PDB file of C-alpha atoms in Angstrom:
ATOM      1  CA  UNK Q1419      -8.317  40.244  18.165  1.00  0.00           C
ATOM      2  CA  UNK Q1420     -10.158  43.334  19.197  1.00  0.00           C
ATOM      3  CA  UNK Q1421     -12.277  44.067  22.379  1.00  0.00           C
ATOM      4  CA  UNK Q1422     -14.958  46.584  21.830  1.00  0.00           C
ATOM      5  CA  UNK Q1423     -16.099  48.814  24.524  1.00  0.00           C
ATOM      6  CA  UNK Q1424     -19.770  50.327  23.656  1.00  0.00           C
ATOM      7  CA  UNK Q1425     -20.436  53.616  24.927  1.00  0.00           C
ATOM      8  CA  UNK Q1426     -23.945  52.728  24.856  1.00  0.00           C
ATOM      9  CA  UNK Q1427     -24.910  50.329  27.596  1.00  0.00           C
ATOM     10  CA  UNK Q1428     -28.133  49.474  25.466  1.00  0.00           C
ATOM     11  CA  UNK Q1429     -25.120  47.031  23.437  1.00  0.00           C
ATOM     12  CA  UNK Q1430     -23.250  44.455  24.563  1.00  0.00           C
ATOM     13  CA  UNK Q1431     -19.643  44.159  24.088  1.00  0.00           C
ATOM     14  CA  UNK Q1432     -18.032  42.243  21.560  1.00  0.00           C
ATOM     15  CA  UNK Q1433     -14.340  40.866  20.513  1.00  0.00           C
ATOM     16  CA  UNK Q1434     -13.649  40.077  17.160  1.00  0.00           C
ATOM     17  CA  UNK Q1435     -11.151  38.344  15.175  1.00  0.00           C
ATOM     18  CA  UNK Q1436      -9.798  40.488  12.422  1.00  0.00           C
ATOM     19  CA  UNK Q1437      -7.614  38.527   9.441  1.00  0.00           C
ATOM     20  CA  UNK Q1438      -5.621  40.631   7.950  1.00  0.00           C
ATOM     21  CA  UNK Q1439      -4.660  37.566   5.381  1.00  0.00           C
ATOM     22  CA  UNK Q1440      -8.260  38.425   4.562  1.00  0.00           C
ATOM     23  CA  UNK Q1441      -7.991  42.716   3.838  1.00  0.00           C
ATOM     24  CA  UNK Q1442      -9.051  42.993   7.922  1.00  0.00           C
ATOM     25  CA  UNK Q1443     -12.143  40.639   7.475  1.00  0.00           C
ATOM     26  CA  UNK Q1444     -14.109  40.565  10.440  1.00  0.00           C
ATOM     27  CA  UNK Q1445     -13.764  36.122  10.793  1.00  0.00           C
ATOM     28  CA  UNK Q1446     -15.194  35.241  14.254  1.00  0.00           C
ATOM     29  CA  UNK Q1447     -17.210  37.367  16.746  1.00  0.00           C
ATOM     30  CA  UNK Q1448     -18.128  36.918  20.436  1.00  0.00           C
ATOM     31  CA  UNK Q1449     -20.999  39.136  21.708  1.00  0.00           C
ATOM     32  CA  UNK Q1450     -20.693  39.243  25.367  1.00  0.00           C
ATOM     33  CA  UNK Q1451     -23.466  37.385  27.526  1.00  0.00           C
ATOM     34  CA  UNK Q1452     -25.971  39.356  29.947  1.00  0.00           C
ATOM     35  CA  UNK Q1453     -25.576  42.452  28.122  1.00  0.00           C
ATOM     36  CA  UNK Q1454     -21.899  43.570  29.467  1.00  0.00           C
ATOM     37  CA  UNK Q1455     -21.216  46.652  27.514  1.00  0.00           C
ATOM     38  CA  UNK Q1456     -17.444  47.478  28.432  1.00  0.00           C
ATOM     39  CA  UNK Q1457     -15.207  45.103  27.241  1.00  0.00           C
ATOM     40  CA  UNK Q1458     -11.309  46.092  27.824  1.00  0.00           C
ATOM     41  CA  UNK Q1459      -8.886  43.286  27.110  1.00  0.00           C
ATOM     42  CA  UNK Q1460      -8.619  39.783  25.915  1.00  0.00           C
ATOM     43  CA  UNK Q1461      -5.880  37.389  25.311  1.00  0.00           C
ATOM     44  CA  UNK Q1462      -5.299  33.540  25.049  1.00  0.00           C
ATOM     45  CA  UNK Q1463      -4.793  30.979  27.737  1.00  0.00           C
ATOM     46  CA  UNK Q1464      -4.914  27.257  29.002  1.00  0.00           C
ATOM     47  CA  UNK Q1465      -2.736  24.727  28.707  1.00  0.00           C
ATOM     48  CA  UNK Q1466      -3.440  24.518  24.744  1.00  0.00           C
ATOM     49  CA  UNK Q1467      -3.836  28.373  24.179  1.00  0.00           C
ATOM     50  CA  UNK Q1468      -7.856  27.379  23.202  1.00  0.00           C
ATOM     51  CA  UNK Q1469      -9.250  29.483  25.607  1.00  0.00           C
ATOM     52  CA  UNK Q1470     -10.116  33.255  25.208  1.00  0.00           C
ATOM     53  CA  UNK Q1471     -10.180  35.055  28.431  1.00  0.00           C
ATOM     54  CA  UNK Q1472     -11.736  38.559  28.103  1.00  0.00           C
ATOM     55  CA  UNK Q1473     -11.904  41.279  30.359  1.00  0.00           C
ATOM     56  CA  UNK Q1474     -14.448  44.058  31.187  1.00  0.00           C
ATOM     57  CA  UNK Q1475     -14.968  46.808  33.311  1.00  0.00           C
ATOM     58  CA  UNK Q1476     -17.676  48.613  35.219  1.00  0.00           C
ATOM     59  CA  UNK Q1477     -16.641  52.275  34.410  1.00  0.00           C
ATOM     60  CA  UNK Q1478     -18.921  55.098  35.987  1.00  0.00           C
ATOM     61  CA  UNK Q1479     -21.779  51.939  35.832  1.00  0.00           C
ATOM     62  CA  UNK Q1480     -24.828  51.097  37.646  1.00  0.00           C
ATOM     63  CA  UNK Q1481     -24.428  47.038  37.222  1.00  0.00           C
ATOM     64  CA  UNK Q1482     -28.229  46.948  38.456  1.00  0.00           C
ATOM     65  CA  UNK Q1483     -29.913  49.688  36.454  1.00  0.00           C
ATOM     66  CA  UNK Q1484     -27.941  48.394  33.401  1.00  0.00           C
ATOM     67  CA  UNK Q1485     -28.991  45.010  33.975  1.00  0.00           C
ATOM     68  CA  UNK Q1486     -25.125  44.218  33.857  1.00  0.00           C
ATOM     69  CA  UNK Q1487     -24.621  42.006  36.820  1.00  0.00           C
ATOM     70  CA  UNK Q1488     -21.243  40.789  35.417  1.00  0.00           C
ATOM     71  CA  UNK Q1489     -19.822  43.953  34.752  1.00  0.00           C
ATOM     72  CA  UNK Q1490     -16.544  43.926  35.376  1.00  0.00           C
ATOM     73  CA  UNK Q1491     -15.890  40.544  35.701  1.00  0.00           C
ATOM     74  CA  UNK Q1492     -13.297  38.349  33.724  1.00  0.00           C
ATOM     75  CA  UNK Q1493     -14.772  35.948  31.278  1.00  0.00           C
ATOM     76  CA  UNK Q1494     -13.506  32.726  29.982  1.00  0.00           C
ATOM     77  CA  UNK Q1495     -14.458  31.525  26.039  1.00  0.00           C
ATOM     78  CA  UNK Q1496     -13.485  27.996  24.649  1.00  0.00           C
ATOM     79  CA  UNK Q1497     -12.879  27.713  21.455  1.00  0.00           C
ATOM     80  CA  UNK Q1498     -12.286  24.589  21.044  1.00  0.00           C
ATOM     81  CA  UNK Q1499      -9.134  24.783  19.252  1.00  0.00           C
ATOM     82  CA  UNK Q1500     -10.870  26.190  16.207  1.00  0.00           C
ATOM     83  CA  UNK Q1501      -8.983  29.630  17.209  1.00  0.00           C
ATOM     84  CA  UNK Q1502      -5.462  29.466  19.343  1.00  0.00           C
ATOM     85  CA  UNK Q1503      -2.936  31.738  20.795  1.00  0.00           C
ATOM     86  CA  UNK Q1504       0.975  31.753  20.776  1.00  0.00           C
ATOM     87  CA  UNK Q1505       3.090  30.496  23.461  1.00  0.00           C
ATOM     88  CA  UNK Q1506       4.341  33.364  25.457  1.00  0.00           C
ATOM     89  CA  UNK Q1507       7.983  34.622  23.667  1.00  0.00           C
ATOM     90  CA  UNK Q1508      10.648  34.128  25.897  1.00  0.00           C
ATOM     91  CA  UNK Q1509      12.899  36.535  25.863  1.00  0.00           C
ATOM     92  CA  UNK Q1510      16.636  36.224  26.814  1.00  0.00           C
ATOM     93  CA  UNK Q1511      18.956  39.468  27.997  1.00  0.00           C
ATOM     94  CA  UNK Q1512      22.115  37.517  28.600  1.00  0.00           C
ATOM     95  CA  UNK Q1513      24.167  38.257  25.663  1.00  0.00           C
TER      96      UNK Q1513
END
């Protein structure tokens, strides 16, 4: 999963799902809603791992003249288990 932060506020953000079982196939993208340009971060969450929570920011950004109202806000994409995370790794340092 990649986010994509566009330079250009003319573009909305997007995160994509690259394969690499498929030579780095571009398999799924989500264009972000109401034109919200900066995208930072996403990762899974939810009780089943189905939903895909992305972050953005606001970064030297006039949410109004941009027409970005949502601008670094904090998103929230189901999937509906077609795409799932990974339970958080536990790790242990008693040895």
């Amino acid at each position: 999963w990649n986010a994509t932060w566009r330079t250009d506020t003319a573009l909305s953000g997007i995160v994509q799902r690259i394969d690499p079982t498929a030579g780095g196939k571009v398999v799924f993208t989500v264009t972000m809603p109401d034109g919200t340009s900066q995208t930072s971060c996403c990762a899974f969450g939810g009780a089943n791992h189905d939903i895909l929570f992305i972050t953005t920011a606001a970064e030297q950004l006039d949410r109004v003249a941009a027409n970005q109202p949502h601008a670094g806000g904090l998103y929230a994409v189901a999937t509906k288990a077609v795409f799932r995370g990974r339970p958080e790794a536990r790790l242990d340092f008693e040895y």
